JSON list of C-alpha atoms and ligand atoms in Angstrom, two decimals:
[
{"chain": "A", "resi": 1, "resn": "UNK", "atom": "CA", "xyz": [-17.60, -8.21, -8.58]},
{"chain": "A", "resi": 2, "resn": "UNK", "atom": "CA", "xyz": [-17.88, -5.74, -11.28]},
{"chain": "A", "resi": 3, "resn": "UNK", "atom": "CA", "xyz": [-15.20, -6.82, -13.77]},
{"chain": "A", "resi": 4, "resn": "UNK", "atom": "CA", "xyz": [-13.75, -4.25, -16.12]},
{"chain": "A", "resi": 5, "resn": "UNK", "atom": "CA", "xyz": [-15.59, -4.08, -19.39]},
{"chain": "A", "resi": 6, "resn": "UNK", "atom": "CA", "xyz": [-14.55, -5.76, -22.58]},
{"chain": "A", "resi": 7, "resn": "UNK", "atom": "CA", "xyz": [-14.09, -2.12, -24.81]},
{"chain": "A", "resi": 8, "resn": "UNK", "atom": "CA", "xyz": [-11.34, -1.25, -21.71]},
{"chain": "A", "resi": 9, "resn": "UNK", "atom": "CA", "xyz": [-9.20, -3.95, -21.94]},
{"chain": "A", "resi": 10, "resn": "UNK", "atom": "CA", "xyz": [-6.78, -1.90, -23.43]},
{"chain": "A", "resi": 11, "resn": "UNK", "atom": "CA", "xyz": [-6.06, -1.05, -19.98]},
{"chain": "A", "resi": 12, "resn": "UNK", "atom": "CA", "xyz": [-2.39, -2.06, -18.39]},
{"chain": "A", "resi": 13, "resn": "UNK", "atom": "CA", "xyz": [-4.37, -3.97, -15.67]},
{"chain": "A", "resi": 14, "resn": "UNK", "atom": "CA", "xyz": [-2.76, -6.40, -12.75]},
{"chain": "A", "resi": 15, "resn": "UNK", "atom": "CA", "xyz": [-5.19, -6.59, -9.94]},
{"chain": "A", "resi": 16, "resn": "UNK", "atom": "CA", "xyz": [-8.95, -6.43, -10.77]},
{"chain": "A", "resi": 17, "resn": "UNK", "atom": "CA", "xyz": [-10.75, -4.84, -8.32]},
{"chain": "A", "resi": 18, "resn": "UNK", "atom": "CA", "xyz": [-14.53, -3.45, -7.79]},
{"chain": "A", "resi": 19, "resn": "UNK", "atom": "CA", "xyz": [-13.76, 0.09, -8.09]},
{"chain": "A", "resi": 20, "resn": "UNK", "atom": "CA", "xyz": [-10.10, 0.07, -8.63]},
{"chain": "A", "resi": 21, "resn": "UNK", "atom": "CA", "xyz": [-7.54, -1.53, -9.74]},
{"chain": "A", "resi": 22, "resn": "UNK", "atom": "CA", "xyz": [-3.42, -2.19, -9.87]},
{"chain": "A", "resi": 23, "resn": "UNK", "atom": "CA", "xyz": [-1.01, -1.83, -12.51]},
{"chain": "A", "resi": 24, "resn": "UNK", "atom": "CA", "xyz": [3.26, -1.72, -12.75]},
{"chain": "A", "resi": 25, "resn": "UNK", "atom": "CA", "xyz": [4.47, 1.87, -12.48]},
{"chain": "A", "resi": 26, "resn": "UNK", "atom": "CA", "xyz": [5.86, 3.83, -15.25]},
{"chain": "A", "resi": 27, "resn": "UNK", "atom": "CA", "xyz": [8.62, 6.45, -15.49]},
{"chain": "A", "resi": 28, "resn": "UNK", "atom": "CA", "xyz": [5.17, 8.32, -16.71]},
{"chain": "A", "resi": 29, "resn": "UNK", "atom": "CA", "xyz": [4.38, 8.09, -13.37]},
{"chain": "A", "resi": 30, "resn": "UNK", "atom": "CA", "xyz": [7.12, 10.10, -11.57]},
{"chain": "A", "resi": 31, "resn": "UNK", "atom": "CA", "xyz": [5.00, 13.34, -11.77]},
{"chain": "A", "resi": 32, "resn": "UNK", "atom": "CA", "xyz": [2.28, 12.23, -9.35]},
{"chain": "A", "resi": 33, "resn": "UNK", "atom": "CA", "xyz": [4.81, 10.09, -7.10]},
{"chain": "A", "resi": 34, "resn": "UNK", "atom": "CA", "xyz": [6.52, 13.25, -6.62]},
{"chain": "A", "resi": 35, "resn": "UNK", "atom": "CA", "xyz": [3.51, 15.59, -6.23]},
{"chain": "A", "resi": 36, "resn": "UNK", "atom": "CA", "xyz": [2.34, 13.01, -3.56]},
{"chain": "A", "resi": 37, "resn": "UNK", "atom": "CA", "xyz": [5.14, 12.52, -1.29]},
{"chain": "A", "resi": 38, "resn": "UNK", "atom": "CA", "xyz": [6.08, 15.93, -1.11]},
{"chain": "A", "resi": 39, "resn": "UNK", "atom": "CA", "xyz": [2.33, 16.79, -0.10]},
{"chain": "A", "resi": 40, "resn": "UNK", "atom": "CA", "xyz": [2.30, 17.99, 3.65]},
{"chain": "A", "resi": 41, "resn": "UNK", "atom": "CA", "xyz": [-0.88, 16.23, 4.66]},
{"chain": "A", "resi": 42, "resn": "UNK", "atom": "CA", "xyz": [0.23, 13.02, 2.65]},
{"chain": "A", "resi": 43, "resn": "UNK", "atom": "CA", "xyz": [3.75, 13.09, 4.27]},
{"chain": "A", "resi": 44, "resn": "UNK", "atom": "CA", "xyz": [3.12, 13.64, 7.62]},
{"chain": "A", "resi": 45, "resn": "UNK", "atom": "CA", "xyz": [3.54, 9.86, 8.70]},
{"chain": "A", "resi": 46, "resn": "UNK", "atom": "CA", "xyz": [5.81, 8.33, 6.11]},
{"chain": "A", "resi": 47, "resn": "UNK", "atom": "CA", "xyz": [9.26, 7.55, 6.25]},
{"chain": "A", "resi": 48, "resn": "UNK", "atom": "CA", "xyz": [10.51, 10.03, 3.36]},
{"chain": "A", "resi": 49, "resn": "UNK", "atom": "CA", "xyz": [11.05, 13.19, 4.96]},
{"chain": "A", "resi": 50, "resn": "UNK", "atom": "CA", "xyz": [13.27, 15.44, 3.06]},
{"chain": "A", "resi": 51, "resn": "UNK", "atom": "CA", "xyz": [12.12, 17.38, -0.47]},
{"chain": "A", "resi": 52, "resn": "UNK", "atom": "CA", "xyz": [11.92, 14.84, -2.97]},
{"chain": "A", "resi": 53, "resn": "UNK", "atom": "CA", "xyz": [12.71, 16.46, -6.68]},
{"chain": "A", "resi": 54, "resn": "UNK", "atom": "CA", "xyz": [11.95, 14.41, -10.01]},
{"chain": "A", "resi": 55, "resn": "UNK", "atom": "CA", "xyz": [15.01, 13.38, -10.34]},
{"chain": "A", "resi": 56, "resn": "UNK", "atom": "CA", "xyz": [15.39, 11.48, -6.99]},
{"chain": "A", "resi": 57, "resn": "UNK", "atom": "CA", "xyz": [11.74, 10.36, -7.65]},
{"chain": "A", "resi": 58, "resn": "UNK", "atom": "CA", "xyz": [12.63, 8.51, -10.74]},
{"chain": "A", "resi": 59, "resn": "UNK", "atom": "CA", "xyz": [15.85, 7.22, -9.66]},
{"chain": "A", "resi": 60, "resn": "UNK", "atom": "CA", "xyz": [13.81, 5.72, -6.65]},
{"chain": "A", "resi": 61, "resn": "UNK", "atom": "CA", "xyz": [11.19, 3.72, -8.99]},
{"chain": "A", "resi": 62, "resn": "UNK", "atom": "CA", "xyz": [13.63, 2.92, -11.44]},
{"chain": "A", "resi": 63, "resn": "UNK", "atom": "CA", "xyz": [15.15, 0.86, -8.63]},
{"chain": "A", "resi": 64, "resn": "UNK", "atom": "CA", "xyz": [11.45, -0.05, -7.53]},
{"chain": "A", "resi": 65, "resn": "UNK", "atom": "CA", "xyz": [10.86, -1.70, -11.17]},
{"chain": "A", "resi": 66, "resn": "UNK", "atom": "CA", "xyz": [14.52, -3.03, -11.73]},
{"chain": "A", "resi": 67, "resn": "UNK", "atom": "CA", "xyz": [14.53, -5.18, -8.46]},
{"chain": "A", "resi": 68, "resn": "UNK", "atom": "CA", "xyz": [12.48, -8.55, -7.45]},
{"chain": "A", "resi": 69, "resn": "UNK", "atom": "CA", "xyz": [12.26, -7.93, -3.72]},
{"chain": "A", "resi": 70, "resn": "UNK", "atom": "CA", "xyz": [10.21, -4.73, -4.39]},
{"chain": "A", "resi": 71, "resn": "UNK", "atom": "CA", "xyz": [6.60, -5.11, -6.44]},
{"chain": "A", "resi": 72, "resn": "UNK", "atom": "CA", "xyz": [4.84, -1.72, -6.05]},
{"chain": "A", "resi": 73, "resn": "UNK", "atom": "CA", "xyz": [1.72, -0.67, -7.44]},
{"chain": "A", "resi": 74, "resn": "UNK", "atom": "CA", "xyz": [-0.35, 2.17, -9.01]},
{"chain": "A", "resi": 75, "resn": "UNK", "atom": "CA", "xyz": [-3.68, 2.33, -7.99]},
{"chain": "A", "resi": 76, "resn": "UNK", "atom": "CA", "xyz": [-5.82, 3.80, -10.00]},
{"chain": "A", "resi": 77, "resn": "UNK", "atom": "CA", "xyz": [-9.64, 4.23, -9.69]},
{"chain": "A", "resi": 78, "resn": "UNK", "atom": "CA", "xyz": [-11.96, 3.12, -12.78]},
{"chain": "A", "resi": 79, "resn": "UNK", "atom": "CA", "xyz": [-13.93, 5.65, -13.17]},
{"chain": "A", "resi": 80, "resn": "UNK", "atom": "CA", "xyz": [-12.49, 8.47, -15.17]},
{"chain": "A", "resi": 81, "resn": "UNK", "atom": "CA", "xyz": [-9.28, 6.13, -15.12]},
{"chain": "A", "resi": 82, "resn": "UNK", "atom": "CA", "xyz": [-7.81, 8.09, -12.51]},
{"chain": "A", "resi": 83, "resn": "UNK", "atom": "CA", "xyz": [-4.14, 7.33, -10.53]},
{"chain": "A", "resi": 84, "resn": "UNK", "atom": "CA", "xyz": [-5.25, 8.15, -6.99]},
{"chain": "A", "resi": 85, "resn": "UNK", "atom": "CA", "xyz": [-1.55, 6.27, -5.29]},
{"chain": "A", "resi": 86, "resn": "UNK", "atom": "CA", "xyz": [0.60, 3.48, -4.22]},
{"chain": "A", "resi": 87, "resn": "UNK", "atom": "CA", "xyz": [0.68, 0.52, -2.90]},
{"chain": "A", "resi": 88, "resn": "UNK", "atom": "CA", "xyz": [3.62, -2.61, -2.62]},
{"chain": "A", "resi": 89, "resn": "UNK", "atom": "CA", "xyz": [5.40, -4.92, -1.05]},
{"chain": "A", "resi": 90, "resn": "UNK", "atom": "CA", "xyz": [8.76, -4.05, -0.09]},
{"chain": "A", "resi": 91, "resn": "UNK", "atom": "CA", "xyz": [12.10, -5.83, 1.29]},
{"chain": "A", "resi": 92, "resn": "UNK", "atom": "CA", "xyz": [10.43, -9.34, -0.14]},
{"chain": "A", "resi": 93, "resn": "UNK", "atom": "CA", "xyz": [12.81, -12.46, 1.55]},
{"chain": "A", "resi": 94, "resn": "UNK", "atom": "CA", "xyz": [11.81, -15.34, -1.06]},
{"chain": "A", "resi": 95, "resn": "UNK", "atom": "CA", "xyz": [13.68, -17.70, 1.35]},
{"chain": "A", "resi": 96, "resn": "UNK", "atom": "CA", "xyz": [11.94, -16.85, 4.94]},
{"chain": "A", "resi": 97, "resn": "UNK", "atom": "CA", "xyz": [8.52, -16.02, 2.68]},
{"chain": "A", "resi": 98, "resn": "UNK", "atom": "CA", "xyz": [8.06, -12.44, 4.09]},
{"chain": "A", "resi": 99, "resn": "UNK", "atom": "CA", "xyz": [7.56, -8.67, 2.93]},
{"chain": "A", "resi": 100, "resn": "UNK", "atom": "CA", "xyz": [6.15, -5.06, 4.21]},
{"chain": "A", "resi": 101, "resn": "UNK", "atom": "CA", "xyz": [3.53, -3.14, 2.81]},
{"chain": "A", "resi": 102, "resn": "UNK", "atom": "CA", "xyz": [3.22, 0.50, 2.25]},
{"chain": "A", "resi": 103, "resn": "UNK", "atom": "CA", "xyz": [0.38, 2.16, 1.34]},
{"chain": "A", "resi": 104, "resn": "UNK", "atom": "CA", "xyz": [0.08, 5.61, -0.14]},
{"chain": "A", "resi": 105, "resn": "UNK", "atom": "CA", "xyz": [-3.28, 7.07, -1.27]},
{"chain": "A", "resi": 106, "resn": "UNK", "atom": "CA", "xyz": [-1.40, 10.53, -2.90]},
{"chain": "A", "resi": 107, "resn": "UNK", "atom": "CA", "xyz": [-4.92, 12.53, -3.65]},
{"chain": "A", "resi": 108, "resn": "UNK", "atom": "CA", "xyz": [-6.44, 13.56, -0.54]},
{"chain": "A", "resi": 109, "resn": "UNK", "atom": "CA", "xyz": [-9.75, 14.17, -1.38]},
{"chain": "A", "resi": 110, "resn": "UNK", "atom": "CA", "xyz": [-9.61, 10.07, -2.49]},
{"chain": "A", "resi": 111, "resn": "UNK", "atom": "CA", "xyz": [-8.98, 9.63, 1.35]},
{"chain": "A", "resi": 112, "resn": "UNK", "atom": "CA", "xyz": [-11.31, 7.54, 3.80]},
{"chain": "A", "resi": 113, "resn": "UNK", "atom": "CA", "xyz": [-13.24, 6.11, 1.00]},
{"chain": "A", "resi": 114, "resn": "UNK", "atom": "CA", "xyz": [-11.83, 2.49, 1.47]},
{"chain": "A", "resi": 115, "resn": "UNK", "atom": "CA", "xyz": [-9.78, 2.46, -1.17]},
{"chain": "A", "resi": 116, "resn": "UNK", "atom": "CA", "xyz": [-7.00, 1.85, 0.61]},
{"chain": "A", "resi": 117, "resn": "UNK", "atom": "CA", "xyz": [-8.94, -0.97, 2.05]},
{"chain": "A", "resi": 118, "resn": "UNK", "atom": "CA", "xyz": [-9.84, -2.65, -1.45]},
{"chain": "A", "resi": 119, "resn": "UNK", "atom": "CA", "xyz": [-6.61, -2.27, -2.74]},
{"chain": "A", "resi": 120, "resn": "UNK", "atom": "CA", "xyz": [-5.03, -3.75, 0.35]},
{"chain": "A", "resi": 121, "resn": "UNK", "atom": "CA", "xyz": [-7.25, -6.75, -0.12]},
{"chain": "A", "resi": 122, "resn": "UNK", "atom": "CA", "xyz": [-6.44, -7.27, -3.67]},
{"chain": "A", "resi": 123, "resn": "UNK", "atom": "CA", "xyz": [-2.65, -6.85, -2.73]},
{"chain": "A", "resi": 124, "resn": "UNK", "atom": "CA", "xyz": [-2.73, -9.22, -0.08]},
{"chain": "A", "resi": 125, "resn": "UNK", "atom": "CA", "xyz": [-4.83, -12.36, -2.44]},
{"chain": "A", "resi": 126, "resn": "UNK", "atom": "CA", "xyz": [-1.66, -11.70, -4.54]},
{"chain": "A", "resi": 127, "resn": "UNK", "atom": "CA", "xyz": [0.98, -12.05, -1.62]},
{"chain": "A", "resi": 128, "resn": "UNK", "atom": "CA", "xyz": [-0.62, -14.89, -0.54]},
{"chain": "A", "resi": 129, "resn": "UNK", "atom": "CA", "xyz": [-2.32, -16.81, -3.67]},
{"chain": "A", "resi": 130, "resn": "UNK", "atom": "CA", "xyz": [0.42, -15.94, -5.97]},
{"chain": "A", "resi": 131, "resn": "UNK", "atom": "CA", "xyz": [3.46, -14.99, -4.90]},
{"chain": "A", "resi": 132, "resn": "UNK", "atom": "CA", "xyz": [3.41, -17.76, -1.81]},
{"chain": "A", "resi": 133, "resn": "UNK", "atom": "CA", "xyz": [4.20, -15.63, 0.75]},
{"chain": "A", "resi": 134, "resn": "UNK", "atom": "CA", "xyz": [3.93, -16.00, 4.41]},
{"chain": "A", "resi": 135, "resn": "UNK", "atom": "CA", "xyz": [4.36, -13.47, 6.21]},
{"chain": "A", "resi": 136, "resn": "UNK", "atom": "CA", "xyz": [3.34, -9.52, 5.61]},
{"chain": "A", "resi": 137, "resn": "UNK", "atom": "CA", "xyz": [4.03, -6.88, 8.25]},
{"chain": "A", "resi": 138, "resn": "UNK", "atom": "CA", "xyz": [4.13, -3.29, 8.45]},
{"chain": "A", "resi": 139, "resn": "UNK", "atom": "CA", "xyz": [5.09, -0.70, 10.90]},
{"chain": "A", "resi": 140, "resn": "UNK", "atom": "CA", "xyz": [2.96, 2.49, 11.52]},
{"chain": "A", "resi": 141, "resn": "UNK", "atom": "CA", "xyz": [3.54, 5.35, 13.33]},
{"chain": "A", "resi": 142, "resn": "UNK", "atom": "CA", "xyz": [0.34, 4.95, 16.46]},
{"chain": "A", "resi": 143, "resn": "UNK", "atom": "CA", "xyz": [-0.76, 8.35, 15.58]},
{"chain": "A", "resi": 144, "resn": "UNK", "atom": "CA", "xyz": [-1.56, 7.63, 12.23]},
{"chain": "A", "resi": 145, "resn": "UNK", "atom": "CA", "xyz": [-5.43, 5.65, 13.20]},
{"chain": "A", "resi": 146, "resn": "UNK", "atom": "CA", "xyz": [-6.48, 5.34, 9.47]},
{"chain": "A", "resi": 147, "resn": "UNK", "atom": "CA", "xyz": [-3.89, 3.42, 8.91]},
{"chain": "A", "resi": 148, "resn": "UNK", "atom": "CA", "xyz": [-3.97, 1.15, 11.65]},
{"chain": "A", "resi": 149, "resn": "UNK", "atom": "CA", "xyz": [-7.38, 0.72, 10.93]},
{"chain": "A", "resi": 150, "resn": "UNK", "atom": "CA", "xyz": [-7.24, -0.04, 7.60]},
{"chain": "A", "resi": 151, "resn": "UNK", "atom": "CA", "xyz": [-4.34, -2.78, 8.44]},
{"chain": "A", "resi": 152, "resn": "UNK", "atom": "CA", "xyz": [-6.49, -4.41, 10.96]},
{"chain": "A", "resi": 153, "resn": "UNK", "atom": "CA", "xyz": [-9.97, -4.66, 8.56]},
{"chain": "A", "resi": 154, "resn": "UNK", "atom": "CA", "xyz": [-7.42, -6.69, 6.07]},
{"chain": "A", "resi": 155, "resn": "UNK", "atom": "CA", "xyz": [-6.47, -8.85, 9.65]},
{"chain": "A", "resi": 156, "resn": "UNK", "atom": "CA", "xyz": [-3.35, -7.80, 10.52]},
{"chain": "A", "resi": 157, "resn": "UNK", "atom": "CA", "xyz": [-3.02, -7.88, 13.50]},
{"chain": "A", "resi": 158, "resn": "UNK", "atom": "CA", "xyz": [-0.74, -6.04, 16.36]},
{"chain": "A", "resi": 159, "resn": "UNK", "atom": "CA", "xyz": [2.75, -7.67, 17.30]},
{"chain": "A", "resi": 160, "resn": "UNK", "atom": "CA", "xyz": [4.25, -5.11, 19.52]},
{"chain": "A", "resi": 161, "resn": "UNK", "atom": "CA", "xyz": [4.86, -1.44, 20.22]},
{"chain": "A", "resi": 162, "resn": "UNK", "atom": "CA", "xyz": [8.27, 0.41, 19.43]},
{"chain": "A", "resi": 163, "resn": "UNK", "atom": "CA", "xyz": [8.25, 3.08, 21.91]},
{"chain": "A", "resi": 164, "resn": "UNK", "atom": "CA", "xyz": [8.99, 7.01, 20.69]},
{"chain": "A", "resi": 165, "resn": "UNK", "atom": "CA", "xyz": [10.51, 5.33, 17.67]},
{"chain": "A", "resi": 166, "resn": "UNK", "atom": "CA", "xyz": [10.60, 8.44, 15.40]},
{"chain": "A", "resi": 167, "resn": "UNK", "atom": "CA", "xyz": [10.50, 12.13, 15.71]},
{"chain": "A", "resi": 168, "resn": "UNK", "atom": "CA", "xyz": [7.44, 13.96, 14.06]},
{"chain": "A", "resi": 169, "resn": "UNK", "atom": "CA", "xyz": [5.75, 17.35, 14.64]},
{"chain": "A", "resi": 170, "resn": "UNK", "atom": "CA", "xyz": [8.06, 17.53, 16.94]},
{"chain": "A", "resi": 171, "resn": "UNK", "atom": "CA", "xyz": [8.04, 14.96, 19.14]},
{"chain": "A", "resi": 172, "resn": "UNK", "atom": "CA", "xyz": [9.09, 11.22, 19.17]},
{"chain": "A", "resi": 173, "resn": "UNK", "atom": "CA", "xyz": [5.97, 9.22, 18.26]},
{"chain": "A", "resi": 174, "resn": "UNK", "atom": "CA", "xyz": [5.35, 5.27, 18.86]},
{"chain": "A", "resi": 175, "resn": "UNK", "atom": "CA", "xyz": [5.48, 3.53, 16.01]},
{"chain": "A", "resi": 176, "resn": "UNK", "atom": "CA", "xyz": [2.91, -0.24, 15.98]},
{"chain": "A", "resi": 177, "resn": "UNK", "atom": "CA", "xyz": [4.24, -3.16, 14.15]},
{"chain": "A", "resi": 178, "resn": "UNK", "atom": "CA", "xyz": [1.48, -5.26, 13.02]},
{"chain": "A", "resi": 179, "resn": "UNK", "atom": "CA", "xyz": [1.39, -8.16, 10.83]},
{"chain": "A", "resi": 180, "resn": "UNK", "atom": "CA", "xyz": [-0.91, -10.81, 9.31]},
{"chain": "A", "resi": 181, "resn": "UNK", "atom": "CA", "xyz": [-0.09, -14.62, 8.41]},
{"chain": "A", "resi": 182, "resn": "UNK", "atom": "CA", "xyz": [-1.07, -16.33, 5.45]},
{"chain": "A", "resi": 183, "resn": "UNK", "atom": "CA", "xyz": [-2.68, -18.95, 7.19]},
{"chain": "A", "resi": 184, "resn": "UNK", "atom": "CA", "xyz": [-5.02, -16.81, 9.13]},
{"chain": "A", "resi": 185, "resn": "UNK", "atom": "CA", "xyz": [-5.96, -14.30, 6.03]},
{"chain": "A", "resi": 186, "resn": "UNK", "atom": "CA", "xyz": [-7.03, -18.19, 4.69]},
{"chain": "A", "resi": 187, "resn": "UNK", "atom": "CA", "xyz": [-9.18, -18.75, 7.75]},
{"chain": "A", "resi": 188, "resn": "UNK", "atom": "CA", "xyz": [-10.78, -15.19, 7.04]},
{"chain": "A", "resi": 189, "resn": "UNK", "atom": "CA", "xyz": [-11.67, -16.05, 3.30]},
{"chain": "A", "resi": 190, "resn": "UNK", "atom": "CA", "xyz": [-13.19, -19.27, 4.85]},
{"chain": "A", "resi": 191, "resn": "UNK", "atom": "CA", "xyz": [-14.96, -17.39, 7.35]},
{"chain": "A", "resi": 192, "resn": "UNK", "atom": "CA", "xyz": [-16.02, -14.69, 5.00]},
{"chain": "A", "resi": 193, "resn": "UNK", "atom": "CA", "xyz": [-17.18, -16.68, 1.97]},
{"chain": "A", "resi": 194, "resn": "UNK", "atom": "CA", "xyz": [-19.35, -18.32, 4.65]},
{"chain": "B", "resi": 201, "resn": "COA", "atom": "C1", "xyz": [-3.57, 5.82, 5.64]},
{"chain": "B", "resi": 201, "resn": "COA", "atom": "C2", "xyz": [-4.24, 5.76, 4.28]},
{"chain": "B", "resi": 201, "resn": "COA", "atom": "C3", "xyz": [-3.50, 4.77, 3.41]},
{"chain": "B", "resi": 201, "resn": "COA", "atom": "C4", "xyz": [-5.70, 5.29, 4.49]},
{"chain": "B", "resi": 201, "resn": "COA", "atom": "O1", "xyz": [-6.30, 5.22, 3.21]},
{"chain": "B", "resi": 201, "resn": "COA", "atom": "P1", "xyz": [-7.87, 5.41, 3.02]},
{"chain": "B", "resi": 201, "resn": "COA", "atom": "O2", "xyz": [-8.22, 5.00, 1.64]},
{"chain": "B", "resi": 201, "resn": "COA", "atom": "O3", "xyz": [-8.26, 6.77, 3.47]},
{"chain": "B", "resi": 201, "resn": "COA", "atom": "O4", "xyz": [-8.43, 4.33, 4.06]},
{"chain": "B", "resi": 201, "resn": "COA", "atom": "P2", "xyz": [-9.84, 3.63, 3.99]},
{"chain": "B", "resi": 201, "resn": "COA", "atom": "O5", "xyz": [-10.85, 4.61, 3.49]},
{"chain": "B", "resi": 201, "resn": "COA", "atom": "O6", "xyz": [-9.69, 2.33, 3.27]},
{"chain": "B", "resi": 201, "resn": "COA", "atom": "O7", "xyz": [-10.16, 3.43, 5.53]},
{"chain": "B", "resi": 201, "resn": "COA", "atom": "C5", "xyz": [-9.58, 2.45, 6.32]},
{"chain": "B", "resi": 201, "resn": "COA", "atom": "C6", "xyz": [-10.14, 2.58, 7.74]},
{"chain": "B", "resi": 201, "resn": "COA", "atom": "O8", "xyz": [-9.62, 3.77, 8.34]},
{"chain": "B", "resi": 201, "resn": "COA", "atom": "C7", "xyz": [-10.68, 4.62, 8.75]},
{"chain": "B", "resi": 201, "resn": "COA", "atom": "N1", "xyz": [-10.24, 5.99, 8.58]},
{"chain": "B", "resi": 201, "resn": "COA", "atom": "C8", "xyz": [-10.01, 6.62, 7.42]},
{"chain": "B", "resi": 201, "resn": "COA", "atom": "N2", "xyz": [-9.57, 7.87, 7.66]},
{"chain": "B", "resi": 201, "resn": "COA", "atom": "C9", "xyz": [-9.52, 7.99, 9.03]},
{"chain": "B", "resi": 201, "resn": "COA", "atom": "C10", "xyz": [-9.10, 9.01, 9.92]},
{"chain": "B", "resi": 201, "resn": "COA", "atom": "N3", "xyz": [-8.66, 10.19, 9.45]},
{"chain": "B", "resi": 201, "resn": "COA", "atom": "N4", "xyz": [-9.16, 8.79, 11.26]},
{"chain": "B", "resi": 201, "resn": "COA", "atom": "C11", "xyz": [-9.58, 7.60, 11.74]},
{"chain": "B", "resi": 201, "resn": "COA", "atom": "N5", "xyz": [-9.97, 6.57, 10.94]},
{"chain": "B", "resi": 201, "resn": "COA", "atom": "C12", "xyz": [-9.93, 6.78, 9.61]},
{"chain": "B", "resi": 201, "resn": "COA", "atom": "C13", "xyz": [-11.87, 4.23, 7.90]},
{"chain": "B", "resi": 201, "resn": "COA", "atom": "O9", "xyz": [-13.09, 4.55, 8.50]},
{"chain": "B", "resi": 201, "resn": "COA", "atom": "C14", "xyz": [-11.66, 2.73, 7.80]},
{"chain": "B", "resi": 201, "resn": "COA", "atom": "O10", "xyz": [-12.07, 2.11, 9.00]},
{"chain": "B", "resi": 201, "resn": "COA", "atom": "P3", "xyz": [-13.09, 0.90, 9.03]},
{"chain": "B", "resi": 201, "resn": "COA", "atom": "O11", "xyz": [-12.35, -0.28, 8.48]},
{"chain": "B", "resi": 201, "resn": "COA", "atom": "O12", "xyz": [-13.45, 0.76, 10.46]},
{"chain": "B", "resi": 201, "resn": "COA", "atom": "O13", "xyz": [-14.22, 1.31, 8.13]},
{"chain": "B", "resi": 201, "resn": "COA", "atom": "C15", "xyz": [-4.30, 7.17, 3.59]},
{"chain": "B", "resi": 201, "resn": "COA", "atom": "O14", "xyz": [-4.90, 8.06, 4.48]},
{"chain": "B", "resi": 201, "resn": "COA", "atom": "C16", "xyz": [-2.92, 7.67, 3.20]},
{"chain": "B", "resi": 201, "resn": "COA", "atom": "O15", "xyz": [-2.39, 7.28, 2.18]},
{"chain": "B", "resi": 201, "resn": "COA", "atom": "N6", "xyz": [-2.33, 8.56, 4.02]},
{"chain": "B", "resi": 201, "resn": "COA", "atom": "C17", "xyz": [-1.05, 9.17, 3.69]},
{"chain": "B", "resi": 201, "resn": "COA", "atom": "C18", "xyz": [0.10, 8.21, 3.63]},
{"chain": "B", "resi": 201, "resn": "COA", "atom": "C19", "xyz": [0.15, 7.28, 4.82]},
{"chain": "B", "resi": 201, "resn": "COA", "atom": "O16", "xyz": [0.07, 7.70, 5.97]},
{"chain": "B", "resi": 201, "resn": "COA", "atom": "N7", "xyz": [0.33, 5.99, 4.54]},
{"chain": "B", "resi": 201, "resn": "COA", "atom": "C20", "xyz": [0.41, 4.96, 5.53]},
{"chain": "B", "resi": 201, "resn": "COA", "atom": "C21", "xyz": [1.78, 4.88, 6.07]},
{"chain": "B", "resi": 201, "resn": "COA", "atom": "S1", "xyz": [1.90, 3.56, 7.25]}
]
């Protein structure tokens, strides 16, 4: 793995990846949260619909960073030290061991270079190796495939369908929950370390 060099460890840095990596948010950030969820193209499948201003932006990860059952993510690529989106785990249950992930990757031109992939897989080692969770699930609308696809290379895998669930581009779209177990993302390091 190519570990971040010594002369940038003055880097806020959480999650060492390859190419990227994770840190906390910052108020700092509220300018590109903002500029990214209010992006058509980024938008189209995520829950937030309305206009999101600055304001409603920053009250939304002040509540993000003041809360435990919420631990969300920039990720930012290492070259040119760039913030490129989101990722987290949301509605975290310490008792039954289970959260939802959500995944934004705000610069589109960033988009279908597996980033979203590597920072999953990063994410999830941390669910599973440090935070002892069990479960992780999310729920994605079916028309959104680079999502689903992206889920199921980091093994989730599908639980069930929930039929014209949510009304988009004007019509009701199916939304796919899908979900992987700690035990089984185990059997896949096993399986993948040889
Ligand atoms: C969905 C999203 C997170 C995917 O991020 P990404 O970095 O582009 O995904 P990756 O490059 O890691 O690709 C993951 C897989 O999806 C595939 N993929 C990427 N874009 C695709 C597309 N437009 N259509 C079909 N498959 C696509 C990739 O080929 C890859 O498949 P593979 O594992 O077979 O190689 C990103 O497009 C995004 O943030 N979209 C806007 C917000 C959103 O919809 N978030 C998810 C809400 S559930």
């Amino acid at each position: 793995m190519n570990k971040i060099n010594v002369s940038k460890r003055s880097r806020v840095l959480f999650l060492d990846g390859d190419r990227l990596y994770l840190r906390p948010i910052e108020m700092e950030d509220v300018h590109n949260f903002q500029r990214w969820i209010n992006d058509p193209e980024v938008r189209r499948y995520l829950v937030t619909r309305g206009p999101i201003s600055k304001l409603q932006e920053a009250e939304f990860l002040r509540q993000m960073m003041g809360s435990a059952n919420h631990r969300i993510f920039v990720i930012v690529l290492k070259e040119a030290d760039r913030a490129i989106g989101t990722m987290g785990i949301h509605n975290i249950n310490w008792i039954d061991r289970t959260g939802t992930t959500g995944t934004m990757i705000g610069e589109v031109d960033c988009w279908n270079k597996g980033y979203a992939k590597e920072a999953k897989k990063l994410l999830l080692r941390h669910a599973f190796m440090e935070m002892n969770l069990r479960r992780i699930e999310t729920a994605v609308i079916a028309e959104n495939k680079a999502s689903i696809k992206c889920q199921e290379a980091c093994g989730y895998v599908r639980e069930g369908l929930l039929r014209k669930k949510v009304f988009r581009t004007g019509k009701y779209l199916d939304e796919v929950v899908l979900a992987i177990m700690r035990d089984d993302w185990l059997e896949l390091q096993r399986e993948t370390q040889g």
